[in-house]
Coordinates of N, CA, C and O in Angstrom, one line a residue:
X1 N 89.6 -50.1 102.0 CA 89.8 -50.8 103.2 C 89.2 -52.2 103.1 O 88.2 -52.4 102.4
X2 N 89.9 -53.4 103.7 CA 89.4 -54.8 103.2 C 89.7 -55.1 104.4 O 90.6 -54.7 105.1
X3 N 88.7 -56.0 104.9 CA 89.0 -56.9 106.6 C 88.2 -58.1 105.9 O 87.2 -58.2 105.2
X4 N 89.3 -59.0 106.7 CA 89.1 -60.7 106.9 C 89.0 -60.9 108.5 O 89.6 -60.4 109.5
X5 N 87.7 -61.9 108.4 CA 87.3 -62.1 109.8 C 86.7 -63.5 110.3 O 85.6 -63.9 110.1
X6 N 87.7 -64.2 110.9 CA 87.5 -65.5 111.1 C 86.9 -65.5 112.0 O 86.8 -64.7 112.9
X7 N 86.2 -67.2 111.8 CA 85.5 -67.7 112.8 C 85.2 -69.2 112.8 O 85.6 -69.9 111.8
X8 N 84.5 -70.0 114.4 CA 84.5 -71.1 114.3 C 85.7 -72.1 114.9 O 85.7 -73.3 114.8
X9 N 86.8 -71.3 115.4 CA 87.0 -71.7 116.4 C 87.2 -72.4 117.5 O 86.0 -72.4 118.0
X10 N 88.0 -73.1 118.5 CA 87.1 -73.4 119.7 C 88.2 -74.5 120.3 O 89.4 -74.5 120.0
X11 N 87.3 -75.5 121.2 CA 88.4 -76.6 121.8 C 87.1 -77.8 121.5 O 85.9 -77.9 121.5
X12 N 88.2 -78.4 121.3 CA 87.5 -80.0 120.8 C 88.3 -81.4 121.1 O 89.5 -81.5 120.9
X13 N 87.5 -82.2 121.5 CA 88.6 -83.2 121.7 C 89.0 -83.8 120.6 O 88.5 -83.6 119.5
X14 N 90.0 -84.4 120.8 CA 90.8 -85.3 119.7 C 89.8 -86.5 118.8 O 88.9 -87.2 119.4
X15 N 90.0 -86.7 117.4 CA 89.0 -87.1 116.8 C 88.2 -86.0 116.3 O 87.8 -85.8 115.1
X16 N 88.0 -85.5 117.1 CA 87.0 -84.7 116.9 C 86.9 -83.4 115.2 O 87.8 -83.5 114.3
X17 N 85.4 -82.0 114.9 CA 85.8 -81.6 114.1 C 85.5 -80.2 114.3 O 85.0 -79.8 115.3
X18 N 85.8 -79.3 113.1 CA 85.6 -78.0 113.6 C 85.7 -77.7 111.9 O 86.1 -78.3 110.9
X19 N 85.0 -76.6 112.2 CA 85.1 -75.9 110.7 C 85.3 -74.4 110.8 O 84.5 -73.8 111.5
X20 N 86.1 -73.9 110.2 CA 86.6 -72.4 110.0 C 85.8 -71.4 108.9 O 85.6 -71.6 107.7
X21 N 85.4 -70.6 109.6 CA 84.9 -69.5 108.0 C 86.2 -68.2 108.1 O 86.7 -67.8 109.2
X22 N 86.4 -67.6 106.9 CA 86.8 -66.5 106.6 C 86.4 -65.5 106.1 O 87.2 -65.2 105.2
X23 N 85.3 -64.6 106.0 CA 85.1 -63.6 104.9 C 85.8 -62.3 105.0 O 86.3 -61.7 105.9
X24 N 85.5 -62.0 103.4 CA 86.4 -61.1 103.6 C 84.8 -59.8 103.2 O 83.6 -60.1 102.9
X25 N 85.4 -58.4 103.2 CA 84.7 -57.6 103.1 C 85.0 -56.1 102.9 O 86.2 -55.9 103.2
X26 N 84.5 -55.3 102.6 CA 85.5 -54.0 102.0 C 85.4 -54.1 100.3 O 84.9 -54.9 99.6
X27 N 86.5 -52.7 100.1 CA 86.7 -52.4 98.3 C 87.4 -53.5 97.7 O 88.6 -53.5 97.4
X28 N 86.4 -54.8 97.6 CA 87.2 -55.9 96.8 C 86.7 -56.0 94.9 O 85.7 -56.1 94.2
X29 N 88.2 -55.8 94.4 CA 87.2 -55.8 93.3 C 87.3 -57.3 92.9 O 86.4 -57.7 92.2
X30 N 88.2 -57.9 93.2 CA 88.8 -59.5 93.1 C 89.9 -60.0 93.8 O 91.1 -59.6 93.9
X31 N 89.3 -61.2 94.4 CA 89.7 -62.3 95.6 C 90.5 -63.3 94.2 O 89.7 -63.7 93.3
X32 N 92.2 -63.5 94.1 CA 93.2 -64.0 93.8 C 93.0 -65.7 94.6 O 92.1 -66.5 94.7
X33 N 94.4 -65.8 95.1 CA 94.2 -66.8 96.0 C 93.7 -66.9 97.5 O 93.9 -65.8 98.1
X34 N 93.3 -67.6 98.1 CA 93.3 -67.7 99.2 C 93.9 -68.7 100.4 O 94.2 -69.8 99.8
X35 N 94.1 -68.7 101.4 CA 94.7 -69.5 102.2 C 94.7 -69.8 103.9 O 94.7 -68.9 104.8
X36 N 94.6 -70.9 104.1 CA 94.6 -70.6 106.0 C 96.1 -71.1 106.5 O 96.4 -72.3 106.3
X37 N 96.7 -70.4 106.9 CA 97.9 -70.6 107.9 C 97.2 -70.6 109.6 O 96.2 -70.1 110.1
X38 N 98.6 -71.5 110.1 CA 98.4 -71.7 111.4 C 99.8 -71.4 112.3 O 100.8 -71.8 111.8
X39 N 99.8 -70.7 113.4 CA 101.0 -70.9 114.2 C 100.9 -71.5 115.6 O 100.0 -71.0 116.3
X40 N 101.6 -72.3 116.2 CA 101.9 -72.9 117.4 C 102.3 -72.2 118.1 O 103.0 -71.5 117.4
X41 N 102.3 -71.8 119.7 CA 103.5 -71.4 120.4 C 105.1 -71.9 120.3 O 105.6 -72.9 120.6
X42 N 105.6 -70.8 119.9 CA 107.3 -71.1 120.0 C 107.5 -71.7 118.5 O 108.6 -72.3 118.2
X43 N 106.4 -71.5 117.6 CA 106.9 -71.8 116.1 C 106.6 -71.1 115.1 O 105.9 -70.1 115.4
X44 N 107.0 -71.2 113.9 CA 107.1 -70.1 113.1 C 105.7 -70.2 112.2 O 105.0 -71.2 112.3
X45 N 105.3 -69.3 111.6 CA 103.9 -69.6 110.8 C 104.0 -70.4 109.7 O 105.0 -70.4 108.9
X46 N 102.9 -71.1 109.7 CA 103.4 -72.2 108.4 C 101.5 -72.2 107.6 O 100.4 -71.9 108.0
X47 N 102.0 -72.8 106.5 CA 100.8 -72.8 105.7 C 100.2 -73.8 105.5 O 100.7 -74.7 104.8
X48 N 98.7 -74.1 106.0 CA 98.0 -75.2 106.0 C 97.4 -75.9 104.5 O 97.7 -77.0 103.9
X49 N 96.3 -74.5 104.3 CA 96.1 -75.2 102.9 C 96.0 -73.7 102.4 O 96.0 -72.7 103.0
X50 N 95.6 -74.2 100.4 CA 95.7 -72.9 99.8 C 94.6 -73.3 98.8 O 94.5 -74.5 98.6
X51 N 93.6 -72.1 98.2 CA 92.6 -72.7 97.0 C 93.1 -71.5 96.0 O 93.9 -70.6 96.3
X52 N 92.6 -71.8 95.0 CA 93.4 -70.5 93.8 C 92.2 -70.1 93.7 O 91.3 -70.7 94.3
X53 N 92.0 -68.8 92.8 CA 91.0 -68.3 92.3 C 89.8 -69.0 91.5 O 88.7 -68.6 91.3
X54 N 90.5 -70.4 90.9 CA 89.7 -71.4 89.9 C 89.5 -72.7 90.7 O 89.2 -73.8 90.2
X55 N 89.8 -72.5 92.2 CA 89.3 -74.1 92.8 C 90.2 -74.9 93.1 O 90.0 -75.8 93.9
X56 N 91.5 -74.6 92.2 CA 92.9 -75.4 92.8 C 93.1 -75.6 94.0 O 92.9 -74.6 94.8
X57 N 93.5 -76.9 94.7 CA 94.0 -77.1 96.0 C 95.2 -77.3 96.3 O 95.8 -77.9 95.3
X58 N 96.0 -76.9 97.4 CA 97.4 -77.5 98.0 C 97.0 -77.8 99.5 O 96.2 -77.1 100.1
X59 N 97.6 -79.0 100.0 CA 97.5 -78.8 101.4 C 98.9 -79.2 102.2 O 99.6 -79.9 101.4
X60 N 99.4 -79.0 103.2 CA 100.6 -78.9 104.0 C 100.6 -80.5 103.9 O 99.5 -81.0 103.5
X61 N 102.0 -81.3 104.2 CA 101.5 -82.7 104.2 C 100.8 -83.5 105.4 O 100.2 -84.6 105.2
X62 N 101.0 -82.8 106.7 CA 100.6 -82.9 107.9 C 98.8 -82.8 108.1 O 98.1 -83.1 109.2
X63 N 98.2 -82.3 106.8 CA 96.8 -82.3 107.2 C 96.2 -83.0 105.7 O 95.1 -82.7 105.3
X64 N 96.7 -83.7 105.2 CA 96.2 -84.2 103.8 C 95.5 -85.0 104.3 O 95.9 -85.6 105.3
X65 N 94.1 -85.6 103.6 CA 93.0 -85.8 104.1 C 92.5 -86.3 105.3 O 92.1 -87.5 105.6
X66 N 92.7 -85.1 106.1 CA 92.0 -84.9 107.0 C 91.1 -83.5 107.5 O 90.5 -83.3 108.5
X67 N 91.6 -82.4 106.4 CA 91.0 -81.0 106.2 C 91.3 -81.1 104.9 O 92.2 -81.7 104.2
X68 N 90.0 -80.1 104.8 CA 89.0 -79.3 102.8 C 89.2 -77.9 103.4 O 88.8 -77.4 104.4
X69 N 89.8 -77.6 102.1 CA 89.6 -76.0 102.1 C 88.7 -75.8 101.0 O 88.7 -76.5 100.0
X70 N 87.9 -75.0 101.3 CA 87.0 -74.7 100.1 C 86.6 -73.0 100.3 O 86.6 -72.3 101.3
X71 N 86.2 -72.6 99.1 CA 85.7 -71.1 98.8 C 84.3 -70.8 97.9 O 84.1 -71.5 96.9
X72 N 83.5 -69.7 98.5 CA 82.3 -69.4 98.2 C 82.5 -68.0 97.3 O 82.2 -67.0 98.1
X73 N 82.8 -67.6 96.1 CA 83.3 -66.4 95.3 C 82.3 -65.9 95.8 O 82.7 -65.1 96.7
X74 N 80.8 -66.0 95.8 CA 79.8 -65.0 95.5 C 79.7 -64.6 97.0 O 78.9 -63.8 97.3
X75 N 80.8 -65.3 98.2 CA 80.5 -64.4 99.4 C 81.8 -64.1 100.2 O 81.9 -64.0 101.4
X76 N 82.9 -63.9 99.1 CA 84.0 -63.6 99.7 C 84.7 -64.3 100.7 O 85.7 -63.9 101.3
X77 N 84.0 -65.6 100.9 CA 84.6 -66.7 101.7 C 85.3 -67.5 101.5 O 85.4 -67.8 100.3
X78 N 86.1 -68.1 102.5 CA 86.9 -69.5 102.5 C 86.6 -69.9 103.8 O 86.4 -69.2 104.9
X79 N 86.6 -71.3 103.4 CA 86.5 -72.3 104.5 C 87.4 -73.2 104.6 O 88.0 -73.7 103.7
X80 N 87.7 -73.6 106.1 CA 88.4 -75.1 106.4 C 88.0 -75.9 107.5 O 87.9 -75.8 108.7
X81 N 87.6 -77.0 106.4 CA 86.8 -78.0 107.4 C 88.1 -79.0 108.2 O 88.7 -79.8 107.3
X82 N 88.6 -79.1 109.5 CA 89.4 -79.8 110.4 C 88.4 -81.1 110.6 O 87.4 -81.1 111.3
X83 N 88.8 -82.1 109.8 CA 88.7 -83.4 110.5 C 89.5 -84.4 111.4 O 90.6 -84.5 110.9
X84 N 89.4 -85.1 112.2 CA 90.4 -86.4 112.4 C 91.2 -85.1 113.0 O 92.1 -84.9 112.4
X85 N 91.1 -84.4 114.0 CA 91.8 -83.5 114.7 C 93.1 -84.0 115.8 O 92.7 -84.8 116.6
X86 N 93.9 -83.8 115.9 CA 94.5 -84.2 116.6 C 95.5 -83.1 117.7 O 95.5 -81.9 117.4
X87 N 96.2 -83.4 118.9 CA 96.9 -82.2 119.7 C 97.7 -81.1 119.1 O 97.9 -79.9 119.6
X88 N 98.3 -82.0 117.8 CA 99.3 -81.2 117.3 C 99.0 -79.9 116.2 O 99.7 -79.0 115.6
X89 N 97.4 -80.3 116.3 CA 97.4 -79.1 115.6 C 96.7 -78.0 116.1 O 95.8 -77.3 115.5
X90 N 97.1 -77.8 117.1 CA 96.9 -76.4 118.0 C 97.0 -75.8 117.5 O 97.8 -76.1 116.6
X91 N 96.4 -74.4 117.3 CA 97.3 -73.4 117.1 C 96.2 -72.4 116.8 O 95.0 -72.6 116.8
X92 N 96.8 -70.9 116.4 CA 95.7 -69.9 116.1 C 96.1 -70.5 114.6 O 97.1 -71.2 114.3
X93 N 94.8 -70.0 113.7 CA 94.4 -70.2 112.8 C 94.2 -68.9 111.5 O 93.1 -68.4 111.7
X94 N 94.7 -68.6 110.7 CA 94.7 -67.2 110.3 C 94.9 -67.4 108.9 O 95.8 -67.9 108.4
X95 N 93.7 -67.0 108.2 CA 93.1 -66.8 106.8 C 94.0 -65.3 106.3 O 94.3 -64.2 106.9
X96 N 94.3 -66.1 104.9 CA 95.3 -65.4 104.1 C 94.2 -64.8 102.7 O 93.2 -65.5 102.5
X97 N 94.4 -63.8 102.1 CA 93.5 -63.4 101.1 C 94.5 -62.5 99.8 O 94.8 -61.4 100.2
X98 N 94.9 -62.8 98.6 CA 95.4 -61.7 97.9 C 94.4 -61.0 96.9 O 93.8 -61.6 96.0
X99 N 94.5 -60.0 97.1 CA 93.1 -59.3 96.8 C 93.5 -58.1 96.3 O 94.4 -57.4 96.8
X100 N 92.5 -57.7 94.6 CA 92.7 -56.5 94.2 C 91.3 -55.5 94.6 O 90.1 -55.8 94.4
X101 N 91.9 -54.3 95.1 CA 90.8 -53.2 95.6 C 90.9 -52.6 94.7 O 90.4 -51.5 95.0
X102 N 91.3 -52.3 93.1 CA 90.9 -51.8 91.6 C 91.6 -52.6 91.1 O 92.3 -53.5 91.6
X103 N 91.4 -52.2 89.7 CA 91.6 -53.1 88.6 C 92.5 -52.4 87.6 O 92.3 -52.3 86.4
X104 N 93.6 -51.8 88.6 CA 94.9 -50.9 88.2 C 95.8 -50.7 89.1 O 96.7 -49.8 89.1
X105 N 95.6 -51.4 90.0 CA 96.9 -51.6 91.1 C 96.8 -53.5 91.2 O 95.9 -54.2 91.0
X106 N 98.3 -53.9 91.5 CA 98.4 -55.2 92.0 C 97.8 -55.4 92.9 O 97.3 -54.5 93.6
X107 N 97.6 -56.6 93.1 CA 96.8 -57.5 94.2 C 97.9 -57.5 95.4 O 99.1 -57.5 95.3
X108 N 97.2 -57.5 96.7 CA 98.1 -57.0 98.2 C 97.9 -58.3 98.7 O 97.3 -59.2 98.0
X109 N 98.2 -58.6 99.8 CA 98.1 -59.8 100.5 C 97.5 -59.1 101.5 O 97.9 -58.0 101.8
X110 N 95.9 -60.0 102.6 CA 95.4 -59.3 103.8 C 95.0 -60.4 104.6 O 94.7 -61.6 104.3
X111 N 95.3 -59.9 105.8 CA 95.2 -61.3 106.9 C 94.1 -61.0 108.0 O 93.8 -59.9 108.5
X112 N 93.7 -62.2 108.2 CA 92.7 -62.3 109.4 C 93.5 -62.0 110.8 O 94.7 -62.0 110.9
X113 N 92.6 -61.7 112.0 CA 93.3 -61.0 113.2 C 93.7 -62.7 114.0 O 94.5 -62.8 114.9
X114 N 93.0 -64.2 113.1 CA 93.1 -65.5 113.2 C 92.0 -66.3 114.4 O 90.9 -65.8 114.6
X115 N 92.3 -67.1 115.0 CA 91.0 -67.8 115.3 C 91.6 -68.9 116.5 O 92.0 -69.7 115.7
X116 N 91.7 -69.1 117.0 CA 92.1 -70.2 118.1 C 91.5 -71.3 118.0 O 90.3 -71.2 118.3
X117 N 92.1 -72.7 117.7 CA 91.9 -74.0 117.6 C 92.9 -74.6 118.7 O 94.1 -74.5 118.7
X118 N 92.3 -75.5 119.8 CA 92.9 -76.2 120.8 C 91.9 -77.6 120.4 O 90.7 -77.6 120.3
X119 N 92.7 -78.7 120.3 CA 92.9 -80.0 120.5 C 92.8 -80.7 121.8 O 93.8 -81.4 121.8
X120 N 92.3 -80.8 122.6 CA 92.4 -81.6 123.8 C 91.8 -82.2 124.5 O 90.8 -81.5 124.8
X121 N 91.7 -83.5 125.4 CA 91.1 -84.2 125.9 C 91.0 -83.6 127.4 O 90.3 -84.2 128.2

């Protein structure tokens, strides 16, 4: 059993910043990639940023420097720091993990229950 559990959250004004945790927890024998997706009302889920298992970054073009995704191996975390916040990026917030629970089955993909981030003045 593996659960991802976000946090950090919240409402902030515009400019403003926020930082996200994810950990994960359960039969992990190894955390693959990781990632935070976000969805809007009335839009489809899309992918913010991604770190690989060796520290590689991607980010959506919509948040390029202005959020770091970063990961802590030794505590099964990921993070995303939101800076330079703006309205449009509302949305719940939901940490992605592909993770092997042995080391004789493929790696699964497991998702957080996500996190609510509002933008607003």
């Amino acid at each position: 059993q593996v659960r991802l559990v976000e946090s950090g959250g919240g409402l902030v004004q515009p400019g403003g910043s926020l930082r996200l945790s994810c950990a994960s927890s359960g039969s992990i024998v190894r955390i693959n990639a990781m990632a935070w997706y976000r969805q809007a009302p009335g839009k489809q889920r899309e992918l913010v940023a991604g770190i690989s298992s060796g520290g590689i970054t991607n980010y959506a073009d919509s948040v390029k420097g202005r959020f770091t995704i970063s990961r802590d191996n030794a505590k099964n975390t990921v993070y995303l720091q939101l800076n330079s916040l703006k309205p449009e990026d509302t949305a719940v917030y939901y940490c992605n993990a592909n993770i092997h629970t042995t080391w004789v089955t493929p790696a699964s993909d497991y998702w957080g229950q996500g996190t609510q981030v509002t933008v607003s003045s």
